[in-house]
Coordinates of C-alpha atoms and ligand atoms in Angstrom, one line a residue:
I1 CA -21.0 14.1 2.7
D2 CA -20.5 10.4 2.8
L3 CA -16.8 9.2 2.7
S4 CA -17.6 5.4 3.4
V5 CA -16.4 2.7 1.0
T6 CA -18.1 -0.6 0.4
W7 CA -15.7 -3.4 -0.9
L8 CA -14.5 -6.8 0.0
G9 CA -18.0 -7.7 1.3
Q10 CA -17.8 -4.9 4.0
T11 CA -18.3 -1.1 4.4
M12 CA -15.6 0.9 6.1
P13 CA -16.4 4.3 7.6
G14 CA -14.1 6.3 5.4
C15 CA -11.7 6.0 2.5
L16 CA -8.3 6.7 3.9
Y17 CA -5.8 4.5 5.8
N18 CA -2.0 4.0 6.2
A19 CA 0.4 2.7 3.5
S20 CA 2.0 -0.5 4.7
G21 CA 5.3 0.3 6.3
V22 CA 4.3 3.6 7.9
W23 CA 3.1 3.8 11.6
C24 CA 2.4 0.1 11.6
R25 CA 5.4 -1.9 12.7
E26 CA 4.6 -2.0 16.5
E27 CA 1.2 -2.9 18.2
D28 CA 1.1 0.5 19.8
E29 CA 1.4 2.2 16.5
L30 CA -1.3 -0.1 15.0
E31 CA -3.5 0.8 17.9
A32 CA -3.0 4.5 17.4
L33 CA -4.0 4.1 13.7
H34 CA -7.2 2.1 14.9
A35 CA -8.1 4.9 17.3
S36 CA -7.6 7.6 14.7
A37 CA -9.8 8.6 11.8
A38 CA -8.1 6.1 9.6
A39 CA -10.8 3.9 8.0
A40 CA -8.7 0.8 8.0
V41 CA -5.4 -0.5 9.2
I42 CA -2.6 -2.3 7.4
T43 CA 0.5 -3.9 9.1
K44 CA 4.1 -3.4 8.2
S45 CA 5.1 -6.0 5.6
A46 CA 5.9 -9.2 7.4
T47 CA 8.6 -11.8 6.7
L48 CA 8.3 -15.2 8.1
K49 CA 10.9 -14.4 10.9
P50 CA 11.6 -11.1 12.5
R51 CA 14.1 -8.9 10.8
D52 CA 16.3 -5.9 12.0
G53 CA 16.4 -4.4 8.5
N54 CA 19.1 -2.3 6.9
P55 CA 21.7 -0.2 8.8
E56 CA 20.8 3.4 9.6
P57 CA 20.4 6.1 8.5
R58 CA 17.8 4.4 6.3
Y59 CA 15.1 7.0 6.0
C60 CA 15.3 10.7 5.1
R61 CA 12.7 13.4 4.6
T62 CA 13.3 15.8 1.8
P63 CA 11.5 19.0 0.7
L64 CA 9.5 17.0 -1.8
G65 CA 8.9 13.8 0.2
S66 CA 11.1 10.9 1.4
I67 CA 13.6 8.3 0.6
N68 CA 13.8 5.0 2.4
S69 CA 15.8 1.9 2.4
M70 CA 14.4 0.3 5.5
G71 CA 15.1 -3.3 4.4
L72 CA 11.9 -4.9 5.7
P73 CA 12.4 -4.4 9.4
N74 CA 9.5 -6.2 11.1
R75 CA 8.4 -8.2 14.1
G76 CA 7.9 -11.3 12.0
F77 CA 4.7 -12.9 10.8
D78 CA 3.6 -14.5 14.1
Y79 CA 3.6 -11.0 15.8
Y80 CA 1.1 -9.6 13.3
L81 CA -1.0 -12.8 13.2
D82 CA -1.3 -12.5 17.0
Y83 CA -2.3 -8.9 16.6
A84 CA -4.9 -10.0 13.9
R85 CA -6.3 -12.5 16.4
R86 CA -7.0 -9.8 19.0
Y87 CA -8.1 -6.9 16.6
R88 CA -11.5 -5.4 17.0
Y89 CA -13.1 -6.2 13.7
G90 CA -16.4 -4.9 15.0
S91 CA -15.2 -1.4 14.7
G92 CA -16.0 -1.7 11.0
K93 CA -12.4 -0.8 10.2
P94 CA -10.9 -3.7 8.1
L95 CA -7.4 -5.1 9.1
F96 CA -4.9 -5.8 6.2
L97 CA -1.9 -8.0 6.8
S98 CA 1.0 -7.1 4.5
L99 CA 3.1 -10.0 3.6
S100 CA 6.5 -9.7 2.0
G101 CA 8.1 -13.2 2.2
L102 CA 11.8 -13.5 1.1
S103 CA 10.8 -16.4 -1.1
L104 CA 7.7 -17.7 -2.8
D105 CA 7.7 -20.6 -0.1
D106 CA 7.6 -18.0 2.6
N107 CA 4.8 -16.1 1.1
C108 CA 2.8 -19.3 0.6
A109 CA 3.6 -20.5 4.1
M110 CA 2.2 -17.1 5.6
L111 CA -0.9 -17.3 3.4
R112 CA -1.5 -20.9 4.4
R113 CA -1.1 -20.0 8.1
L114 CA -3.5 -17.0 7.7
A115 CA -6.0 -19.3 5.9
E116 CA -5.9 -21.8 8.8
E117 CA -6.8 -19.1 11.3
G118 CA -10.0 -18.1 9.4
L119 CA -9.7 -14.5 10.6
P120 CA -11.4 -11.6 8.8
A121 CA -7.9 -10.0 8.1
V122 CA -7.2 -9.5 4.4
P123 CA -3.7 -10.2 3.0
E124 CA -1.9 -7.7 0.9
V125 CA 1.0 -9.5 -0.7
N126 CA 3.9 -7.1 -1.3
L127 CA 5.4 -7.7 -4.8
S128 CA 7.4 -4.5 -4.7
C129 CA 9.9 -4.0 -1.9
P130 CA 12.9 -2.3 -3.5
N131 CA 15.2 -2.4 -0.5
V132 CA 16.4 -5.9 0.2
P133 CA 19.8 -6.1 -1.3
G134 CA 20.0 -8.8 -3.8
K135 CA 16.2 -9.2 -4.0
P136 CA 14.7 -7.7 -7.2
Q137 CA 11.2 -6.4 -7.1
L138 CA 8.9 -9.4 -7.9
G139 CA 6.5 -7.2 -9.7
Y140 CA 9.0 -6.3 -12.3
D141 CA 9.5 -10.0 -13.2
F142 CA 6.3 -10.9 -15.1
A143 CA 7.0 -14.7 -15.3
A144 CA 7.8 -14.8 -11.6
T145 CA 4.7 -12.8 -10.7
A146 CA 2.6 -15.2 -12.8
E147 CA 4.0 -18.2 -11.0
A148 CA 3.6 -16.5 -7.7
L149 CA 0.0 -15.7 -8.2
E150 CA -0.8 -19.3 -9.2
A151 CA 0.9 -20.4 -5.9
F152 CA -1.1 -17.8 -3.8
D153 CA -4.4 -19.0 -5.3
A154 CA -3.4 -22.6 -4.2
A155 CA -2.2 -21.4 -0.7
Y156 CA -5.1 -19.1 0.2
S157 CA -8.8 -19.6 -0.6
G158 CA -10.1 -16.2 0.3
L159 CA -9.9 -12.7 -1.3
Y160 CA -6.5 -11.1 -1.3
G161 CA -4.6 -8.1 -2.8
V162 CA -1.1 -7.3 -4.1
K163 CA 1.0 -4.2 -3.6
L164 CA 2.5 -3.2 -7.0
P165 CA 5.6 -1.3 -7.9
P166 CA 5.0 1.6 -10.2
Y167 CA 5.1 0.8 -14.0
F168 CA 6.2 3.4 -16.6
D169 CA 5.2 1.8 -19.9
P170 CA 1.8 0.8 -21.5
A171 CA 3.3 -2.5 -22.6
H172 CA 4.0 -3.2 -18.9
F173 CA 0.6 -2.1 -17.7
A174 CA -0.9 -4.5 -20.4
A175 CA 1.5 -7.4 -19.5
M176 CA 0.6 -7.1 -15.8
A177 CA -3.1 -6.7 -16.4
E178 CA -3.1 -9.9 -18.4
I179 CA -1.6 -11.8 -15.6
L180 CA -3.7 -10.2 -12.8
N181 CA -6.9 -10.8 -14.6
R182 CA -6.3 -14.6 -14.5
H183 CA -7.0 -14.5 -10.7
P184 CA -10.7 -13.9 -9.7
R185 CA -9.8 -14.0 -6.0
L186 CA -7.2 -11.3 -6.5
A187 CA -9.7 -8.7 -5.4
F188 CA -7.5 -5.5 -5.4
V189 CA -4.2 -4.1 -6.3
T190 CA -2.6 -1.3 -4.4
C191 CA -0.8 1.2 -6.6
I192 CA 1.9 2.3 -6.0
N193 CA 4.8 1.2 -3.8
S194 CA 7.7 3.7 -3.7
I195 CA 9.5 4.5 -6.8
G196 CA 12.5 2.3 -6.2
N197 CA 16.3 3.1 -6.2
G198 CA 16.2 6.9 -6.2
L199 CA 19.3 8.8 -5.1
V200 CA 19.1 12.0 -2.9
V201 CA 22.2 14.0 -2.7
D202 CA 23.2 16.5 0.1
I203 CA 25.3 19.3 -1.5
D204 CA 26.6 20.5 1.9
S205 CA 28.1 17.2 2.9
E206 CA 28.6 16.2 -0.7
A207 CA 27.1 12.8 0.4
V208 CA 24.1 10.6 -0.1
V209 CA 21.6 10.9 2.8
I210 CA 21.0 7.1 3.6
K211 CA 23.5 4.3 4.3
P212 CA 22.1 1.2 2.6
K213 CA 22.9 0.5 -1.1
D214 CA 25.3 3.5 -1.3
G215 CA 22.3 5.9 -0.9
L216 CA 19.7 4.2 -3.2
G217 CA 16.2 4.1 -1.8
G218 CA 12.5 4.2 -2.5
L219 CA 11.0 7.7 -3.2
G220 CA 7.7 8.8 -1.7
G221 CA 5.7 12.0 -1.4
D222 CA 5.3 14.7 -4.1
Y223 CA 7.8 13.1 -6.3
V224 CA 5.5 10.1 -6.9
L225 CA 2.1 11.7 -7.3
P226 CA 1.8 11.7 -11.2
T227 CA 3.2 8.2 -11.4
A228 CA 0.8 7.0 -8.7
L229 CA -2.2 8.5 -10.5
A230 CA -1.2 7.0 -13.8
N231 CA -0.9 3.6 -12.3
V232 CA -4.3 3.9 -10.6
R233 CA -6.0 5.1 -13.7
E234 CA -4.4 2.5 -16.1
F235 CA -5.1 -0.5 -13.8
F236 CA -8.7 0.9 -13.0
R237 CA -9.3 0.6 -16.7
L238 CA -7.5 -2.7 -17.3
L239 CA -8.8 -4.8 -14.3
P240 CA -12.6 -4.8 -14.6
G241 CA -14.1 -6.1 -11.5
K242 CA -11.1 -5.5 -9.3
D243 CA -10.6 -2.6 -7.0
V244 CA -7.5 -0.3 -7.1
V245 CA -6.2 1.3 -4.0
G246 CA -4.5 4.5 -4.5
C247 CA -1.2 5.2 -2.8
G248 CA 1.5 7.8 -3.5
G249 CA 1.7 11.5 -2.9
V250 CA -1.4 12.0 -0.7
K251 CA -1.0 14.9 1.7
S252 CA -4.3 16.6 1.5
G253 CA -8.0 16.3 0.3
R254 CA -6.8 17.4 -3.1
E255 CA -4.6 14.3 -3.8
A256 CA -7.0 12.0 -2.3
F257 CA -9.7 13.5 -4.6
M258 CA -7.4 13.0 -7.6
H259 CA -6.7 9.3 -6.8
I260 CA -10.5 8.7 -6.4
L261 CA -11.2 10.5 -9.7
A262 CA -8.6 8.3 -11.3
G263 CA -10.5 5.3 -10.0
A264 CA -9.2 4.4 -6.5
R265 CA -11.6 2.6 -4.3
A266 CA -9.7 3.7 -1.2
V267 CA -6.6 5.8 -0.6
Q268 CA -3.5 5.1 1.5
V269 CA -1.2 7.7 3.1
G270 CA 2.5 7.1 3.6
T271 CA 5.2 9.9 3.8
C272 CA 2.6 12.5 5.0
L273 CA 1.5 10.1 7.8
Y274 CA 5.2 9.4 8.7
H275 CA 5.6 13.2 9.6
E276 CA 2.2 14.3 10.7
G277 CA 1.1 11.2 12.6
P278 CA -2.4 9.7 12.6
G279 CA -4.1 13.1 13.0
A280 CA -3.5 13.4 9.2
F281 CA -6.5 11.2 8.6
S282 CA -9.0 13.6 10.0
R283 CA -7.4 16.6 8.4
I284 CA -7.3 15.0 4.9
A285 CA -10.9 13.5 5.3
G286 CA -12.1 17.0 6.2
E287 CA -10.4 18.6 3.3
L288 CA -11.8 15.9 0.9
A289 CA -15.3 16.4 2.3
M290 CA -15.0 20.2 1.8
L291 CA -13.9 19.7 -1.7
M292 CA -16.8 17.4 -2.4
R293 CA -19.2 19.9 -0.9
V294 CA -18.0 22.7 -3.1
K295 CA -18.3 20.5 -6.1
G296 CA -21.7 19.1 -5.2
Y297 CA -20.7 15.5 -4.7
R298 CA -22.4 13.6 -1.8
S299 CA -20.5 10.3 -2.0
L300 CA -17.3 9.0 -3.5
D301 CA -19.3 6.9 -5.9
A302 CA -20.5 10.2 -7.5
F303 CA -17.0 10.9 -9.0
R304 CA -14.9 7.7 -8.7
G305 CA -13.3 6.9 -12.0
R306 CA -14.8 9.9 -13.7
L307 CA -11.5 11.5 -14.7
R308 CA -12.2 13.3 -17.9
T309 CA -9.9 13.1 -20.9
L310 CA -9.7 15.9 -23.5
Ligands
HRO401 O1 12.5 -1.0 2.9 C1 11.3 -1.4 3.3 O2 11.0 -2.1 4.3 C2 10.2 -1.1 2.2 N1 10.2 0.2 1.7 C3 9.4 0.5 0.7 O3 9.5 1.7 0.3 N2 8.5 -0.2 0.2 C4 8.4 -1.6 0.7 O4 7.6 -2.4 0.2 C5 9.3 -2.0 1.8 CL1 9.2 -3.6 2.3

């Protein structure tokens, strides 16, 4: 059973890696991911300068997943760039740098700095952080997204990707696809980020469970799987020649299989990784391989994007 994935001009040894933000803020976490069965590593979304993020409690596990309003706590771009300088690319595991500047200028400054370094690290620009008070998700503003992608193309001459928020309307899928398809070096989209601004209520305390934004936060886990799959399948159809990375609700080989069936080139794990740790990758990969064996598939190419309609 071959779980390898060939994309971005390289072949990685498997199809699973972390969702940005989970187990990837500190160097020791990143090293644990690299040492695990994760097939790639992506860093916590970086802002130009280090950030403490939102007041705690800002993360809460629930029976069906998680809610978070971290607020972009991170060590700052230079920390992750330094890690990228020392990363062992020879492992065959790609390194992605997630960039989430607080302004278009910041995103372009980080992209220009990365371009100057000439490192193999691939940028994934985050268009979808839902948790910085006063900063709406860029991905929900089509004009701003169009302008940003023009600026990214000017700032960075290599291949890059974007992390998209979930969309919920065919008109929005179409509008975004029309914008994304203008950019040949935009090689992949990662669908989806958390479903923004959910509210979890604790009936014992009769209170919300996180402090920022009076309890509003991004949802992950089981809550988001159908929405994640819809976004993967729609953008797989609408973005010919681009890759779609699936993210959302993956906690076993079953959901990984669903994402690939929907068209995902590779699959990210967030909430499940937060709680299980990097051991999740070997478990999920084993479950996926077993599922493929039972079904008679020897590689991901044998079923990627083959979701049947009725
Ligand atoms: O609050 C966060 O740090 C955060 N949380 C999310 O669920 N998605 C994001 O992209 C970010 Cl940047």
